[in-house]
């Protein structure tokens, strides 16, 4: 079956090179991979390395608490972070981070991968969730590297549970030292296909959002904009969530709205939908009375959203109405903010758990979500109850990253 995998990777590489002609995002990934070898040669050549691979930004945030703890345990090791997606790489490489080197993971072609990993001495490697690459895992194992999966999440429809996926399962069984599962259901599924070196540690994203809450969360002008009104934060919004914001705006004057779109390319569309909105990049130029009187603030800057939730009374999170992929709901819940989202989500056990504990609600359509938000901000008792439930949900979760670290140290000693 490996021949079919080689064909798949070849088509993936070809498809991305063709796609690079039409998509700036894909082009960044293709061009960025050409620099990966030179980056590690310059910064890591022959060094002992702790290597974290994350598919995208969300997985990076998920793995960061574990990476930080490993750095504390092994201060003399260098840190490498690799990404598959430009959205992860572009966000992390531009700001101060824990890594000594950040680059794209080369395409999973046997020769290139082996050449890449031979440039430095990997001591610990971990990938997040389910981003597995055949030749990468095989090559690391040949070098005697300890390999882990953090916040692993298996579900029934994955290829590993199909007849043609058994050959890849053998790869995982032979080359991964331990799986740290988010849920007991994930661990049970893994054990059913023979992946028995595993334990339930919980989701390390909970540790990450707890860290965010403990950091400085002040953002200039937001208190002035909010005043004494209720504030609804629309985080990582798509068109559906922006429609909800419009409905709320049309039906009450007693609420302020902040919209942080999932992609800054949506800002032009938002200007047309909300012609009287303020823009955060220009907020220092607005008169104070205009900031106080305005009802909608559009965040056309990156890196503010996780802090913005701390000012909110409720949050509407993007991606759940049309299978876009539900964005991070935990960043809002950690501040005790009730979370509202569409019910077209999957592979998000935390969404079901937050709903079950009463800290979040999912809706089948935009109208029903808008009606609920309008009722919620006027119902002090319900708002208070959902807020407390959301906060309790976050802080009732185990310290997953410490559980992971304790086990990794145990396995490293062996």
Coordinates of C-alpha atoms in Angstrom, one line a residue:
X1 CA 0.0 0.0 0.0
X2 CA 3.0 2.4 0.4
X3 CA 3.1 2.8 -3.4
X4 CA -0.4 4.3 -3.2
X5 CA 0.7 6.6 -0.5
X6 CA 3.6 7.8 -2.6
X7 CA 1.2 8.4 -5.5
X8 CA -1.1 10.3 -3.1
X9 CA 1.8 12.5 -1.9
X10 CA 2.9 13.1 -5.5
X11 CA -0.6 14.3 -6.4
X12 CA -0.7 16.4 -3.2
X13 CA 2.6 18.1 -4.2
X14 CA 1.5 18.6 -7.8
X15 CA -1.9 19.9 -6.7
X16 CA -0.4 22.5 -4.3
X17 CA 2.1 23.7 -6.9
X18 CA -0.8 24.2 -9.4
X19 CA -2.9 25.8 -6.7
X20 CA -0.1 28.2 -5.8
X21 CA -0.7 29.9 -9.2
X22 CA -4.3 30.8 -8.1
X23 CA -4.1 31.0 -4.3
X24 CA -1.7 33.2 -2.3
X25 CA -2.3 31.0 0.8
X26 CA -1.2 27.9 -1.0
X27 CA 1.7 29.8 -2.7
X28 CA 3.0 30.8 0.8
X29 CA 3.1 27.1 1.8
X30 CA 4.9 26.0 -1.4
X31 CA 7.4 28.8 -1.3
X32 CA 7.9 28.5 2.4
X33 CA 8.9 24.8 2.1
X34 CA 11.8 25.7 -0.1
X35 CA 13.3 27.6 2.8
X36 CA 12.8 24.9 5.5
X37 CA 16.1 23.2 4.9
X38 CA 18.1 26.4 5.1
X39 CA 16.3 27.5 8.3
X40 CA 17.2 24.3 10.2
X41 CA 20.7 24.2 8.8
X42 CA 21.3 27.7 10.0
X43 CA 19.7 27.4 13.4
X44 CA 19.7 23.7 14.4
X45 CA 22.5 21.9 12.6
X46 CA 23.8 19.0 14.7
X47 CA 21.9 20.4 17.8
X48 CA 19.8 18.4 20.2
X49 CA 16.2 19.3 19.4
X50 CA 12.7 19.0 20.9
X51 CA 10.4 19.1 17.8
X52 CA 6.7 19.9 17.8
X53 CA 4.7 19.5 14.6
X54 CA 1.3 21.3 14.3
X55 CA -1.0 21.2 11.3
X56 CA -2.1 24.8 11.9
X57 CA -2.5 27.6 14.5
X58 CA -5.1 25.8 16.5
X59 CA -2.9 22.8 17.0
X60 CA 0.0 25.0 17.8
X61 CA -1.9 26.6 20.6
X62 CA -3.0 23.1 21.8
X63 CA 0.6 21.9 22.0
X64 CA 2.2 25.0 23.4
X65 CA 1.7 24.2 27.1
X66 CA 3.4 20.8 26.6
X67 CA 6.3 22.4 24.6
X68 CA 6.8 25.0 27.3
X69 CA 7.0 22.4 30.0
X70 CA 9.4 20.3 28.0
X71 CA 11.7 23.3 27.5
X72 CA 11.8 23.7 31.3
X73 CA 12.8 20.1 31.7
X74 CA 15.4 20.2 28.9
X75 CA 16.7 23.8 28.9
X76 CA 19.7 22.9 26.8
X77 CA 17.7 21.5 23.9
X78 CA 16.8 23.7 20.9
X79 CA 13.1 24.0 20.0
X80 CA 11.8 23.3 16.5
X81 CA 8.2 24.0 15.5
X82 CA 6.9 22.9 12.0
X83 CA 3.6 23.6 10.3
X84 CA 1.7 22.2 7.4
X85 CA -0.6 25.2 7.0
X86 CA 0.3 28.8 6.2
X87 CA -2.2 30.0 8.7
X88 CA -0.2 28.5 11.5
X89 CA 3.2 29.4 10.2
X90 CA 2.4 33.0 9.3
X91 CA 0.9 33.8 12.7
X92 CA 3.7 32.2 14.8
X93 CA 6.8 33.2 12.8
X94 CA 5.8 36.9 13.0
X95 CA 5.7 37.2 16.7
X96 CA 8.0 36.3 19.6
X97 CA 7.7 32.6 20.4
X98 CA 9.4 29.8 22.3
X99 CA 11.0 28.2 19.2
X100 CA 14.5 28.5 18.0
X101 CA 13.4 27.7 14.5
X102 CA 10.0 27.8 12.9
X103 CA 9.4 26.4 9.4
X104 CA 7.1 24.4 7.2
X105 CA 7.3 20.6 7.3
X106 CA 8.6 19.3 4.0
X107 CA 6.3 17.2 1.9
X108 CA 6.3 13.6 3.1
X109 CA 8.5 12.3 0.4
X110 CA 10.9 9.7 1.7
X111 CA 14.2 11.1 0.5
X112 CA 13.4 14.7 1.4
X113 CA 12.1 13.8 4.9
X114 CA 15.1 11.7 5.7
X115 CA 17.4 14.5 4.5
X116 CA 15.6 17.0 6.6
X117 CA 15.6 15.0 9.9
X118 CA 19.3 14.1 9.4
X119 CA 20.3 17.8 9.8
X120 CA 19.7 17.8 13.6
X121 CA 19.4 15.4 16.5
X122 CA 15.8 15.1 17.5
X123 CA 15.4 13.8 21.1
X124 CA 11.7 14.2 21.5
X125 CA 9.1 14.6 18.7
X126 CA 5.4 15.1 19.2
X127 CA 2.6 15.9 16.8
X128 CA -0.8 17.3 17.8
X129 CA -4.2 15.6 17.4
X130 CA -4.0 13.5 14.3
X131 CA -1.5 15.0 11.9
X132 CA 0.4 11.8 10.9
X133 CA 2.9 11.5 8.1
X134 CA 4.1 8.0 7.1
X135 CA 7.8 8.7 6.2
X136 CA 8.2 11.3 8.9
X137 CA 7.2 8.8 11.6
X138 CA 9.2 6.0 10.0
X139 CA 12.3 8.1 9.7
X140 CA 12.2 9.4 13.3
X141 CA 11.8 5.8 14.6
X142 CA 14.8 4.7 12.6
X143 CA 16.8 7.4 14.4
X144 CA 15.6 6.2 17.8
X145 CA 13.6 9.3 18.5
X146 CA 10.9 9.1 21.1
X147 CA 7.6 10.0 19.3
X148 CA 4.4 11.1 21.0
X149 CA 0.9 12.2 20.0
X150 CA -0.6 14.9 22.2
X151 CA -4.3 15.6 22.5
X152 CA -4.9 12.6 20.1
X153 CA -8.4 12.4 18.8
X154 CA -9.7 9.3 17.0
X155 CA -13.2 9.0 15.6
X156 CA -15.0 6.3 13.7
X157 CA -14.9 7.8 10.2
X158 CA -11.1 8.1 10.0
X159 CA -9.2 6.1 7.4
X160 CA -7.6 4.0 10.2
X161 CA -10.9 2.2 10.7
X162 CA -11.3 1.4 7.0
X163 CA -10.0 -1.9 5.5
X164 CA -7.5 0.1 3.4
X165 CA -6.2 2.0 6.4
X166 CA -4.7 -1.0 8.2
X167 CA -1.3 -0.5 6.6
X168 CA -1.1 3.0 8.1
X169 CA -2.2 1.7 11.5
X170 CA 0.9 -0.6 11.4
X171 CA 3.0 2.5 10.9
X172 CA 1.5 4.2 13.9
X173 CA 1.8 1.0 16.0
X174 CA 5.5 0.6 15.1
X175 CA 6.7 4.2 15.2
X176 CA 4.7 6.0 18.0
X177 CA 5.8 5.5 21.6
X178 CA 2.6 6.9 23.3
X179 CA -0.7 8.4 22.5
X180 CA -2.1 11.0 24.9
X181 CA -5.9 11.0 24.2
X182 CA -8.3 13.9 24.7
X183 CA -11.2 11.5 25.6
X184 CA -11.7 7.9 26.8
X185 CA -13.8 7.3 23.6
X186 CA -10.8 8.2 21.5
X187 CA -8.5 5.8 23.5
X188 CA -11.0 3.0 23.2
X189 CA -11.2 3.4 19.4
X190 CA -7.4 3.4 19.2
X191 CA -7.2 0.2 21.3
X192 CA -9.7 -1.5 19.0
X193 CA -7.2 -1.2 16.1
X194 CA -4.2 -2.2 18.2
X195 CA -2.8 1.2 19.4
X196 CA -2.6 0.2 23.0
X197 CA 0.3 2.4 24.1
X198 CA -2.0 5.1 25.3
X199 CA -3.6 7.0 28.1
X200 CA -6.3 9.7 28.6
X201 CA -4.7 13.0 29.5
X202 CA -7.5 15.4 28.5
X203 CA -7.3 18.3 26.1
X204 CA -4.2 20.6 26.5
X205 CA -6.2 23.5 25.0
X206 CA -7.8 23.9 28.4
X207 CA -4.3 24.5 29.9
X208 CA -3.6 27.1 27.1
X209 CA -6.8 29.1 27.7
X210 CA -6.2 29.1 31.4
X211 CA -2.8 30.6 30.7
X212 CA -4.4 33.3 28.5
X213 CA -6.7 34.2 31.3
X214 CA -3.7 34.7 33.6
X215 CA -1.9 37.0 31.2
X216 CA -2.4 40.7 30.7
X217 CA -5.8 41.1 28.9
X218 CA -6.0 44.9 28.6
X219 CA -6.8 46.3 25.1
X220 CA -6.9 50.1 24.7
X221 CA -10.3 51.7 24.0
X222 CA -12.4 48.6 24.5
X223 CA -13.8 49.7 27.9
X224 CA -14.5 53.1 26.4
X225 CA -16.4 51.5 23.5
X226 CA -18.4 49.2 25.7
X227 CA -19.4 51.7 28.4
X228 CA -22.3 50.4 30.5
X229 CA -23.8 48.3 27.7
X230 CA -23.8 44.6 27.2
X231 CA -21.2 43.4 24.7
X232 CA -21.4 40.5 22.3
X233 CA -18.1 39.4 20.7
X234 CA -18.3 37.7 17.3
X235 CA -15.1 35.7 17.1
X236 CA -13.6 34.3 13.9
X237 CA -16.9 35.2 12.1
X238 CA -18.0 34.0 8.7
X239 CA -21.0 35.4 6.8
X240 CA -23.5 33.5 8.9
X241 CA -22.3 35.0 12.2
X242 CA -22.2 38.4 10.6
X243 CA -25.8 38.0 9.6
X244 CA -26.6 37.3 13.3
X245 CA -24.8 40.5 14.3
X246 CA -26.9 42.4 11.8
X247 CA -30.1 40.9 13.2
X248 CA -29.2 41.8 16.7
X249 CA -28.2 45.3 15.7
X250 CA -31.6 45.8 14.0
X251 CA -33.6 44.6 17.0
X252 CA -32.0 46.3 19.9
X253 CA -30.2 49.5 20.8
X254 CA -29.0 48.2 24.1
X255 CA -26.0 46.2 23.0
X256 CA -22.5 46.7 21.7
X257 CA -21.0 44.4 19.1
X258 CA -17.4 43.6 18.3
X259 CA -16.8 41.5 15.1
X260 CA -13.4 39.8 14.6
X261 CA -13.6 38.1 11.2
X262 CA -11.9 34.7 10.6
X263 CA -10.0 36.3 7.7
X264 CA -9.2 40.0 7.3
X265 CA -10.3 39.7 3.7
X266 CA -13.8 39.9 5.0
X267 CA -13.3 43.5 6.3
X268 CA -14.3 44.9 2.9
X269 CA -17.6 43.0 3.1
X270 CA -18.2 44.1 6.6
X271 CA -17.8 47.8 5.6
X272 CA -20.8 47.3 3.3
X273 CA -22.9 45.4 5.9
X274 CA -22.1 47.9 8.7
X275 CA -21.4 51.3 7.1
X276 CA -21.3 53.1 10.4
X277 CA -19.0 50.7 12.2
X278 CA -15.6 51.7 13.7
X279 CA -12.4 50.0 12.8
X280 CA -9.9 49.1 15.5
X281 CA -6.9 49.9 13.4
X282 CA -8.2 53.5 13.3
X283 CA -9.7 53.8 16.7
X284 CA -7.1 56.2 18.2
X285 CA -8.1 58.7 15.5
X286 CA -11.8 58.7 16.5
X287 CA -13.2 61.3 18.9
X288 CA -14.0 59.9 22.3
X289 CA -17.7 60.6 22.0
X290 CA -17.8 58.8 18.7
X291 CA -16.2 55.7 20.2
X292 CA -18.7 55.8 23.1
X293 CA -21.8 56.2 20.8
X294 CA -20.8 53.7 18.2
X295 CA -22.5 50.3 18.3
X296 CA -20.2 48.2 16.2
X297 CA -16.5 47.8 16.2
X298 CA -14.8 45.7 13.6
X299 CA -11.4 44.3 14.5
X300 CA -9.2 44.5 11.4
X301 CA -6.1 43.5 13.3
X302 CA -4.8 40.0 14.3
X303 CA -3.8 38.8 17.7
X304 CA -6.5 40.5 19.8
X305 CA -9.4 38.0 19.8
X306 CA -8.4 35.9 22.8
X307 CA -8.2 39.0 24.9
X308 CA -11.3 40.6 23.5
X309 CA -13.5 37.8 25.0
X310 CA -12.6 39.0 28.5
X311 CA -14.7 42.2 27.8
X312 CA -17.7 40.2 26.4
X313 CA -21.0 39.3 28.0
X314 CA -21.7 36.7 25.3
X315 CA -19.8 35.3 22.4
X316 CA -20.8 34.0 19.0
X317 CA -18.1 31.8 17.5
X318 CA -17.7 31.3 13.8
X319 CA -17.6 28.2 11.6
X320 CA -20.5 26.2 13.0
X321 CA -23.3 27.1 10.6
X322 CA -22.1 25.7 7.3
X323 CA -19.4 23.1 8.1
X324 CA -16.6 25.6 7.9
X325 CA -15.1 24.0 11.0
X326 CA -16.0 25.5 14.4
X327 CA -13.3 27.9 15.7
X328 CA -12.0 27.9 19.2
X329 CA -14.8 28.2 21.8
X330 CA -12.6 27.7 24.8
X331 CA -10.9 31.1 24.6
X332 CA -14.3 32.7 25.3
X333 CA -15.5 30.2 27.9
X334 CA -12.3 30.6 30.0
X335 CA -13.5 34.2 30.8
X336 CA -16.9 32.9 31.9
X337 CA -18.5 34.1 28.6
X338 CA -21.5 32.1 27.3
X339 CA -20.8 30.7 23.9
X340 CA -23.2 30.4 21.0
X341 CA -22.5 28.7 17.7
X342 CA -24.0 26.7 14.8
X343 CA -24.7 23.0 15.2
X344 CA -23.0 21.9 12.0
X345 CA -19.8 20.9 13.7
X346 CA -17.9 17.7 14.1
X347 CA -14.7 16.5 15.8
X348 CA -15.3 19.0 18.6
X349 CA -16.0 17.0 21.9
X350 CA -15.5 20.2 23.9
X351 CA -18.6 21.7 22.1
X352 CA -20.8 18.9 23.2
X353 CA -19.4 19.0 26.7
X354 CA -19.9 22.8 27.0
X355 CA -23.5 22.4 25.9
X356 CA -24.1 19.6 28.3
X357 CA -22.9 21.7 31.3
X358 CA -25.0 24.7 30.3
X359 CA -22.2 27.0 29.3
X360 CA -22.9 27.0 25.6
X361 CA -25.7 26.6 23.0
X362 CA -25.8 25.4 19.4
X363 CA -28.4 26.4 16.8
X364 CA -29.4 25.0 13.4
X365 CA -29.8 28.4 11.8
X366 CA -28.9 32.1 12.1
X367 CA -32.4 33.3 13.0
X368 CA -32.8 31.0 16.1
X369 CA -29.3 31.9 17.3
X370 CA -30.0 35.7 17.0
X371 CA -33.3 35.3 18.9
X372 CA -31.5 33.4 21.7
X373 CA -28.7 36.0 22.0
X374 CA -31.3 38.8 22.1
X375 CA -33.1 37.0 25.0
X376 CA -29.9 36.1 26.7
X377 CA -28.5 39.6 27.1
X378 CA -31.8 40.7 28.6
X379 CA -32.2 37.8 31.0
X380 CA -29.8 38.5 33.9
X381 CA -30.5 35.2 35.6
X382 CA -29.8 33.1 32.5
X383 CA -26.8 35.1 31.5
X384 CA -25.3 34.8 35.0
X385 CA -26.0 31.0 35.1
X386 CA -24.5 30.3 31.7
X387 CA -21.5 32.5 32.5
X388 CA -20.8 30.6 35.7
X389 CA -21.3 27.2 33.9
X390 CA -18.8 28.2 31.2
X391 CA -16.2 29.2 33.7
X392 CA -16.7 26.1 35.8
X393 CA -16.4 23.9 32.7
X394 CA -12.9 25.3 31.9
X395 CA -11.6 25.1 35.4
X396 CA -13.0 21.6 36.1
X397 CA -10.7 20.1 33.5
X398 CA -7.5 18.3 34.5
X399 CA -4.0 19.8 34.0
X400 CA -3.5 17.8 30.8
X401 CA -0.1 19.2 29.9
X402 CA 1.3 18.1 33.3
X403 CA -0.1 14.6 32.9
X404 CA 1.6 14.5 29.5
X405 CA 4.9 15.7 30.8
X406 CA 5.0 13.2 33.7
X407 CA 4.5 10.3 31.3
X408 CA 7.0 11.6 28.7
X409 CA 9.6 11.9 31.5
X410 CA 8.9 8.4 32.6
X411 CA 9.2 7.0 29.1
X412 CA 12.4 9.0 28.4
X413 CA 14.0 7.5 31.5
X414 CA 13.3 4.1 30.2

